[in-house]
CSV table of C-alpha atoms in Angstrom, one decimal:
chain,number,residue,atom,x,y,z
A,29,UNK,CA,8.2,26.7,-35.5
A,30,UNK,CA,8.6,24.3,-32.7
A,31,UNK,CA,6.7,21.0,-32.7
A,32,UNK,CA,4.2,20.0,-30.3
A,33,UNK,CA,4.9,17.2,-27.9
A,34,UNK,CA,3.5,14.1,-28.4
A,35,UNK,CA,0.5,12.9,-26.3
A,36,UNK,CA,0.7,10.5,-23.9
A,37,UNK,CA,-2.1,8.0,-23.5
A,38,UNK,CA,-2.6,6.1,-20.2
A,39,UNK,CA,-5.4,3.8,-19.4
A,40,UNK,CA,-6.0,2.7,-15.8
A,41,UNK,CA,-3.8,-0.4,-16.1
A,42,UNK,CA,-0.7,1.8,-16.6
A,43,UNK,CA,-1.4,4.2,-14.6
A,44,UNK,CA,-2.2,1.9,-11.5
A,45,UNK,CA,1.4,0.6,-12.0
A,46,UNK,CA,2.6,3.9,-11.8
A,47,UNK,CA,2.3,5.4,-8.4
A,48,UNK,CA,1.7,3.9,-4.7
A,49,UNK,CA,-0.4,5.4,-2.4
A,50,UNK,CA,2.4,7.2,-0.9
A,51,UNK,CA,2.7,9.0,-4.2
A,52,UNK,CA,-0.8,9.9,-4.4
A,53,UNK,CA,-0.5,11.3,-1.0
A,54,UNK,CA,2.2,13.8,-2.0
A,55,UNK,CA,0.4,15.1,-5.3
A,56,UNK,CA,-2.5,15.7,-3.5
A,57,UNK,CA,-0.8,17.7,-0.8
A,58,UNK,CA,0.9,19.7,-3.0
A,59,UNK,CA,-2.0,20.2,-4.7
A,60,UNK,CA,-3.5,21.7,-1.1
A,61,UNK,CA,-0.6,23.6,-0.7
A,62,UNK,CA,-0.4,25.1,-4.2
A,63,UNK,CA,-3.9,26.5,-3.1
A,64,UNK,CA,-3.4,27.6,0.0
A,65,UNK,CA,-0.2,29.8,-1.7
A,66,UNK,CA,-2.3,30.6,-4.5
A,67,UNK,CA,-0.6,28.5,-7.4
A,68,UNK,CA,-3.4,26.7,-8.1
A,69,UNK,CA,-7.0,27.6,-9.5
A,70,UNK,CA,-10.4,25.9,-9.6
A,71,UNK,CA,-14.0,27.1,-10.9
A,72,UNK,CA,-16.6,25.2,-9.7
A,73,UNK,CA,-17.4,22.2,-11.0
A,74,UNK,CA,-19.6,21.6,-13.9
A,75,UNK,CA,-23.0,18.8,-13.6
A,76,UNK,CA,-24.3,17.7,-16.7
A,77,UNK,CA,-27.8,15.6,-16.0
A,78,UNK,CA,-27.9,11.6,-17.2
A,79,UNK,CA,-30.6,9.3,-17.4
A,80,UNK,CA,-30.0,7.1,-14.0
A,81,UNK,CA,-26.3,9.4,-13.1
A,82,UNK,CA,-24.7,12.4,-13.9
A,83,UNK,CA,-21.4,13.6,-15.5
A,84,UNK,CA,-18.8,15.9,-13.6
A,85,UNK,CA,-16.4,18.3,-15.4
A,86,UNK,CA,-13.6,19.5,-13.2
A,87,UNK,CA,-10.7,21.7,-14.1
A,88,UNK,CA,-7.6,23.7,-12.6
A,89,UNK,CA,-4.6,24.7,-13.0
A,90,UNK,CA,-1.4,24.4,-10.6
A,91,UNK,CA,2.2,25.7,-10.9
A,92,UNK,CA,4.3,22.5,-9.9
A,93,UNK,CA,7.4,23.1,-11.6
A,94,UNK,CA,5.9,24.5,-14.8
A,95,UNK,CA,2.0,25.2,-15.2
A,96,UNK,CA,-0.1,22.7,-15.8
A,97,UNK,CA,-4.1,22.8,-16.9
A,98,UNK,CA,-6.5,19.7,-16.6
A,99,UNK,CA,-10.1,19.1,-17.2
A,100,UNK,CA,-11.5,16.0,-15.9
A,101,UNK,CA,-14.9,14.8,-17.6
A,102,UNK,CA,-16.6,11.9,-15.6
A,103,UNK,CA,-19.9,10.3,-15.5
A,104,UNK,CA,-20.8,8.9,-12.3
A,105,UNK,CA,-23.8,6.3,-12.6
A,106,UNK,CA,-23.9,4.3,-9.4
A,107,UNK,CA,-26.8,1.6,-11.5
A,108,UNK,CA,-24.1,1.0,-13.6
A,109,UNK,CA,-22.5,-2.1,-11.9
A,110,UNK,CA,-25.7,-4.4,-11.1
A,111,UNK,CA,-27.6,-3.4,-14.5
A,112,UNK,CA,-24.7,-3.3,-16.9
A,113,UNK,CA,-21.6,-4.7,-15.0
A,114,UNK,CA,-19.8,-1.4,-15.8
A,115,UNK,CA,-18.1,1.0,-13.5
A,116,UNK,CA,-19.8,3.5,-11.6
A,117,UNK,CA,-17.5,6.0,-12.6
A,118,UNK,CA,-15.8,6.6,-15.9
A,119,UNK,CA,-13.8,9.2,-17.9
A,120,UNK,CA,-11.1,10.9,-18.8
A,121,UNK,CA,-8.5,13.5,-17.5
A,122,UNK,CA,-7.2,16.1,-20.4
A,123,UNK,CA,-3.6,17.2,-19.4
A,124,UNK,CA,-2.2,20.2,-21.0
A,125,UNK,CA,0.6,22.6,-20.9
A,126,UNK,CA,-0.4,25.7,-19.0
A,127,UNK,CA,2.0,28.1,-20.9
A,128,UNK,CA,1.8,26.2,-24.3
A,129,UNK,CA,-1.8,24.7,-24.5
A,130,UNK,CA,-0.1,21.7,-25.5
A,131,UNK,CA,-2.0,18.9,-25.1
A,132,UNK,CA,0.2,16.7,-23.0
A,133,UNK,CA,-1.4,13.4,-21.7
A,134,UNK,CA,-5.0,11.9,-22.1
A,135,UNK,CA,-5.7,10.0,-19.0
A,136,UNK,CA,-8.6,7.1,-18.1
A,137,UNK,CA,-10.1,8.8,-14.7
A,138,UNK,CA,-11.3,6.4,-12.7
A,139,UNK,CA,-7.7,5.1,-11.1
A,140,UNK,CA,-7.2,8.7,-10.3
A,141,UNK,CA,-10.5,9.7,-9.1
A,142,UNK,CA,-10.1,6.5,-6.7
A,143,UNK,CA,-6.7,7.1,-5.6
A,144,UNK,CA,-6.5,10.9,-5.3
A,145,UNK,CA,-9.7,10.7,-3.2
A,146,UNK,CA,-8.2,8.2,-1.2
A,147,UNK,CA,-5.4,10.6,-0.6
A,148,UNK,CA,-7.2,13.6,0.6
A,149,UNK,CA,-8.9,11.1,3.0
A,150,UNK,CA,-5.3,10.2,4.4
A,151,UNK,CA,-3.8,13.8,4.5
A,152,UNK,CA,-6.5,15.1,6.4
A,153,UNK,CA,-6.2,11.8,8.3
A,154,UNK,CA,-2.7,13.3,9.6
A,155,UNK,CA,-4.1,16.2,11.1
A,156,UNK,CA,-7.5,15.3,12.7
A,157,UNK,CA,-7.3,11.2,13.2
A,158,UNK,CA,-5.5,10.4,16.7
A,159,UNK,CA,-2.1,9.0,15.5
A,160,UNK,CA,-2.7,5.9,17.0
A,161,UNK,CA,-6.5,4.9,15.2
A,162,UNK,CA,-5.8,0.9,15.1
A,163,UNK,CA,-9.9,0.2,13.6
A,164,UNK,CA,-11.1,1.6,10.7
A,165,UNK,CA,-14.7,1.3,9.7
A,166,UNK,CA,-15.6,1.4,5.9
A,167,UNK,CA,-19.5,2.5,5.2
A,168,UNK,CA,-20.1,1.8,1.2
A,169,UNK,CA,-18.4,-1.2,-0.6
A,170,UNK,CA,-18.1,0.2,-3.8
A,171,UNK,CA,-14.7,0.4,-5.7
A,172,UNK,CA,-13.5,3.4,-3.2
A,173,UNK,CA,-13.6,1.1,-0.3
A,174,UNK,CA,-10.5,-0.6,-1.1
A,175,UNK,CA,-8.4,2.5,-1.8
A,176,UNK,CA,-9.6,3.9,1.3
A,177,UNK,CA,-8.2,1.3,3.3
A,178,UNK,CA,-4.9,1.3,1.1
A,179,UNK,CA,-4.4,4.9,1.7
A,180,UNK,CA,-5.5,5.0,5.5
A,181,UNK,CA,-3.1,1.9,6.1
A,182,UNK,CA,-0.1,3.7,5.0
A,183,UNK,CA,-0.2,6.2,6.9
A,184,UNK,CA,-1.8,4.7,10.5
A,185,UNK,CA,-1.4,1.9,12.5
A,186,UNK,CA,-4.8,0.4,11.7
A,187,UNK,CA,-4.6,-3.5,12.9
A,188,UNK,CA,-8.5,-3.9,11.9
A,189,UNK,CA,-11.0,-3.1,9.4
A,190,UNK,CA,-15.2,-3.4,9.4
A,191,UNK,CA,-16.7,-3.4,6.6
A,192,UNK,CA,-20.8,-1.9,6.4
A,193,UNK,CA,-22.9,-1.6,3.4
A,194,UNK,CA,-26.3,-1.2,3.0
A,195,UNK,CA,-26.6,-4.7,0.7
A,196,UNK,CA,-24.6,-6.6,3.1
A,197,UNK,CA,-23.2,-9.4,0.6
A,198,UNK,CA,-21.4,-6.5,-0.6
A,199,UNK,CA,-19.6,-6.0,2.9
A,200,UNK,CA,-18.7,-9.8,2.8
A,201,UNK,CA,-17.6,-10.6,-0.9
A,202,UNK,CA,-15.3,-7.0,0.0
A,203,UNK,CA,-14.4,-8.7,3.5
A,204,UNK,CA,-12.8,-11.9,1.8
A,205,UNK,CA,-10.6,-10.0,-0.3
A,206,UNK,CA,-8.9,-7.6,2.2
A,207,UNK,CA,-6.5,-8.7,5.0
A,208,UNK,CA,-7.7,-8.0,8.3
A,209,UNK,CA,-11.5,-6.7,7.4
A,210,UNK,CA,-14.4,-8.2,8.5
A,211,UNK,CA,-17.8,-7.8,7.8
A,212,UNK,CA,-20.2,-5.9,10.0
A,213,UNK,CA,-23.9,-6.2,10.3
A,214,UNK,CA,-25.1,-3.8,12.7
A,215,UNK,CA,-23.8,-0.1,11.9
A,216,UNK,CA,-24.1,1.2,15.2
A,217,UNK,CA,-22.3,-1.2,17.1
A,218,UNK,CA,-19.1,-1.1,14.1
A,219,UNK,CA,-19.3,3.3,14.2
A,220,UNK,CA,-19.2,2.3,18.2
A,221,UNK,CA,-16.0,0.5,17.9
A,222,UNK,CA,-14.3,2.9,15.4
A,223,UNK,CA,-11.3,5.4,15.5
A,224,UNK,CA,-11.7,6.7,11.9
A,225,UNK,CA,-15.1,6.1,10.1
A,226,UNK,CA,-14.8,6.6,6.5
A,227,UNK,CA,-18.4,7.0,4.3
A,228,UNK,CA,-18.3,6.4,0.9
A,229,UNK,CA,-21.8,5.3,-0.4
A,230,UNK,CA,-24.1,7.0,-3.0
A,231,UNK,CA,-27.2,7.6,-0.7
A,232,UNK,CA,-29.4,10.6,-0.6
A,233,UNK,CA,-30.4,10.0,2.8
A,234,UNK,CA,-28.4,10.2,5.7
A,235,UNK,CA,-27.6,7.1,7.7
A,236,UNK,CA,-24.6,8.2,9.9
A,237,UNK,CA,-25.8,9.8,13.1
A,238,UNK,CA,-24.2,11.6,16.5
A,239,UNK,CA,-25.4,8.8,18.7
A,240,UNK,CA,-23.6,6.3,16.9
A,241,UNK,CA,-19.9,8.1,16.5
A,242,UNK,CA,-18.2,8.1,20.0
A,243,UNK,CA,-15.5,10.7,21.3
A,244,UNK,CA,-12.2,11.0,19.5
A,245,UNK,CA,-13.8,9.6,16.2
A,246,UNK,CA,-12.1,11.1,12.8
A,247,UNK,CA,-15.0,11.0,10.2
A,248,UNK,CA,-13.7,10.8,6.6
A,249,UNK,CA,-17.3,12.0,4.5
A,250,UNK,CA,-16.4,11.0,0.8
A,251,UNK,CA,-19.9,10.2,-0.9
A,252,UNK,CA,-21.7,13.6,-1.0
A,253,UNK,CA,-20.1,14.8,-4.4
A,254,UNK,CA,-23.5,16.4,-5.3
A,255,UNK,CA,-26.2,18.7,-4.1
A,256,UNK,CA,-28.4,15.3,-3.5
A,257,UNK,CA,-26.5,13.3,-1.9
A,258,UNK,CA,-25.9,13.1,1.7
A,259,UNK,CA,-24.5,10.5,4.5
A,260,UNK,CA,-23.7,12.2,8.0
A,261,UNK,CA,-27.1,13.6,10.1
A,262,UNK,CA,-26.9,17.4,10.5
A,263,UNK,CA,-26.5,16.9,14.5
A,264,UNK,CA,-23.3,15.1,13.7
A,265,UNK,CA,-22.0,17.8,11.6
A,266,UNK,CA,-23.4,20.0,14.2
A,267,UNK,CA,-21.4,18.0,17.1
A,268,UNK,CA,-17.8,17.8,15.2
A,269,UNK,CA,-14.6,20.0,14.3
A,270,UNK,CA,-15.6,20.4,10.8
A,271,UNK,CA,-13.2,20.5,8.0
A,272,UNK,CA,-13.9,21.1,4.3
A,273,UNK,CA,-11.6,20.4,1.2
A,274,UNK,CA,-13.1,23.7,-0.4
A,275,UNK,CA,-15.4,25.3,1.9
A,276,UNK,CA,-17.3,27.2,-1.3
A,277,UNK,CA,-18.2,23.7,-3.0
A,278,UNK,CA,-18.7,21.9,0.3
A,279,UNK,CA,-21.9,24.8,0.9
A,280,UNK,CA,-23.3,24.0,-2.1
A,281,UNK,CA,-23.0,20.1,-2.8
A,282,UNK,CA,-21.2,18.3,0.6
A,283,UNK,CA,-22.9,16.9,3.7
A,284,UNK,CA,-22.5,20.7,5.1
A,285,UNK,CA,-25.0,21.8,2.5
A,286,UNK,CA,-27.6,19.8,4.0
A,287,UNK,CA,-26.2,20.7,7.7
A,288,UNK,CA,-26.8,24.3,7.2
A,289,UNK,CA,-29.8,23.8,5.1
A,290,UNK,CA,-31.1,22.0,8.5
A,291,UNK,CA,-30.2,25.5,10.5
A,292,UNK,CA,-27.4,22.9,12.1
A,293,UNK,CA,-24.4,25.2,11.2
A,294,UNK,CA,-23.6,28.6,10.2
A,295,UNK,CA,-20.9,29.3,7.1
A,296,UNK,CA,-18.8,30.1,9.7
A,297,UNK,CA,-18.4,27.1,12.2
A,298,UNK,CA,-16.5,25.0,10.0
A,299,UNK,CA,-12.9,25.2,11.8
A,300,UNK,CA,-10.8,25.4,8.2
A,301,UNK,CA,-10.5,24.3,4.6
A,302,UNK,CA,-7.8,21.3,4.5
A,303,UNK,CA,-5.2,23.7,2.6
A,304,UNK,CA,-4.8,26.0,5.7
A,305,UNK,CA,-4.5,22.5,8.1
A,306,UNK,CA,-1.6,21.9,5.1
A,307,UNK,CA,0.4,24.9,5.3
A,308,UNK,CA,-0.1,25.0,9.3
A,309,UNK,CA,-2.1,28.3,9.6
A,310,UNK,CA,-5.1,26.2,11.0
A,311,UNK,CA,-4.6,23.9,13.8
A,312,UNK,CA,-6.2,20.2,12.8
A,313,UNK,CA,-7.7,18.2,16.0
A,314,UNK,CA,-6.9,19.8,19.3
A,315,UNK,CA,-8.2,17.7,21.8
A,316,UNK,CA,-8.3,13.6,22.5
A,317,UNK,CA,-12.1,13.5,23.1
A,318,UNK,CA,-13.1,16.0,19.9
A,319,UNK,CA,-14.9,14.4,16.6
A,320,UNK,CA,-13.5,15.7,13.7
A,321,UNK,CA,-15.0,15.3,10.1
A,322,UNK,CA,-13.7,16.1,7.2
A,323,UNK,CA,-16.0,16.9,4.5
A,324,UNK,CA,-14.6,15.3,1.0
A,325,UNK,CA,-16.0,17.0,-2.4
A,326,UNK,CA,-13.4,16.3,-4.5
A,327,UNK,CA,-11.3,19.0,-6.3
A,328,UNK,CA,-9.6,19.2,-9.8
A,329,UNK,CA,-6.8,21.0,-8.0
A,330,UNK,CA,-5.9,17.1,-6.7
A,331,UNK,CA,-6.7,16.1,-10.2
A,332,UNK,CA,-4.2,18.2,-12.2
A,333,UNK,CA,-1.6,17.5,-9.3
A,334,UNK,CA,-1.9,13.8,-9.5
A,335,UNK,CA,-2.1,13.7,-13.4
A,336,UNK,CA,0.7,15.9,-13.7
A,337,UNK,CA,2.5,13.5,-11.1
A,338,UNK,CA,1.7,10.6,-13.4
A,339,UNK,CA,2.5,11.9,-16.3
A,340,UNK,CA,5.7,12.7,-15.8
A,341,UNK,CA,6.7,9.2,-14.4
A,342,UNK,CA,5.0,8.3,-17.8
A,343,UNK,CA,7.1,10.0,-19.9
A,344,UNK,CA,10.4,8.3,-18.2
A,345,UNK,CA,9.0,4.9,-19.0
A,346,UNK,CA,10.3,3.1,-21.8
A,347,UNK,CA,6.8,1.5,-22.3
A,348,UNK,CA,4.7,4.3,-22.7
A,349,UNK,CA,2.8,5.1,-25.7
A,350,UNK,CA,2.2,8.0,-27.2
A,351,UNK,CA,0.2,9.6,-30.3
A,352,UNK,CA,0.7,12.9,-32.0
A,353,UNK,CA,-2.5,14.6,-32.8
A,354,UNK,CA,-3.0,17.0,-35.8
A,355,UNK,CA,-3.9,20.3,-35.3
């Protein structure tokens, strides 16, 4: 009988050594275009309630060159870093063999939930930012602020960066550490200056309006991963080409659930999921003066494509480690 493999365990110091932005950016579009040509399979996500946060189970599968299955388990408990000095997000990515059930690579989650969000931000960045956005604006301080800008840099010209949070010594002490970025105190004169406008706070209220955002704007909305939160006004949604990561989820836990909630939108005004954008059978911006907004859930589909993506650079390197588990 053949042997299982051995398990490879990554925590997030490995792993952020192992890929580049760039590399993110190419798991997560093949993870857009495995959907999009049906390799690849999600259920919804799973929310498990916490006392002051909640944990997230995601899981797909994807065909890459052989078929691989992942469950991602996280708990997201944005308290975590003033009251504890812990992460707001922690947990762990279970990698296994689609065709074996092999259990191929544990992985910490919170690199790759950073960078493969990140990601989806900058592919769908390609087709609705104009190609020459030079300032970005950054709305939530929190640890995906800084791969936001990494990712968004690689790909655009972007020769300046504000910073806006809603505890402004956040926007500072995150100012001082990033090339180029500034802090801004007013939110409506920094969205007024902006050609891409990324949101990635935890609010339940909305603070990003259609009076702020002027024409030509790409809005990146990251932070409504759950039915409670929400960042962009429905008129805003209302006023932009609207793109989803998974139009299903986005109706029930993005800023369009709140949007058609309001009687803003209909189902069927958002322009396109970001897999049909990938695979061309959607156009992505079509005019200079047009706001587009892509709404961010999150998707195990870029999960399994980016933890597939790591693990097999991990398996090359002559420093990984790796356990065998009992049956």
């Amino acid at each position: 009988m053949a042997q299982a493999p051995d398990t490879l365990i990554l925590s997030r110091r490995e792993i952020a050594d192992l890929m580049t932005p760039a590399d993110y950016l190419t798991a997560v579009e093949a993870a857009f275009c495995a959907t999009a040509e049906g390799r690849g399979h999600a259920p919804p996500p799973l929310t498990l309630g916490g006392a002051g946060g909640a944990f997230h189970a995601k899981a797909a599968t994807i065909r890459l060159d052989r078929l691989y299955a992942a469950l991602k388990f996280n708990g997201n408990f944005p308290s975590n870093p003033p009251r504890w000095g812990l992460p707001t997000i922690q947990g762990a990515i279970l990698l296994c063999d689609g065709e074996t059930g092999s259990l191929l690579a544990i992985l910490d989650s919170a690199e790759v939930t950073l960078r493969r969000t990140a990601a989806a931000t900058a592919l769908a960045a390609r087709f609705l930012a104009r190609p020459e956005s030079k300032t970005l604006l950054i709305c939530g301080c929190g640890a995906q602020a800084p791969a936001q800008f990494a990712a968004l840099a690689d790909i655009l010209p972007l020769d300046r960066c504000l910073l806006w949070d809603a505890n402004p010594p956040k926007a500072e002490a995150l100012a001082s550490s990033l090339a180029g970025a500034e802090a801004a105190a007013n939110l409506g004169e920094a969205a007024a200056q902006a050609d891409i406008i990324v949101t990635c706070t935890t609010t339940h209220r909305p603070f990003l309006d259609a009076t702020m955002v002027r024409a030509g704007t790409f809005v990146a909305a990251v932070g409504a991963d759950g039915p409670e939160k929400n960042e962009i006004t429905p008129a805003l949604m209302a006023k932009a080409t609207v793109v989803a990561d998974v139009l299903d989820q986005c109706v029930t836990m993005g800023d369009l659930r709140h949007a058609l909630a309001a009687g803003s939108m209909r189902r069927e005004d958002v322009h396109a999921e970001l897999a049909e954008l990938v695979v061309r059978a959607k156009s992505g911006r079509r005019t200079e003066e047009e706001i587009t907004l892509f709404d961010s859930t999150g998707t195990a589909l870029q999960d399994v494509a980016a933890a597939a993506a790591l693990y097999e650079r991990a398996r090359r390197s002559p420093n990984r480690l790796s356990v065998a588990l009992a049956a």
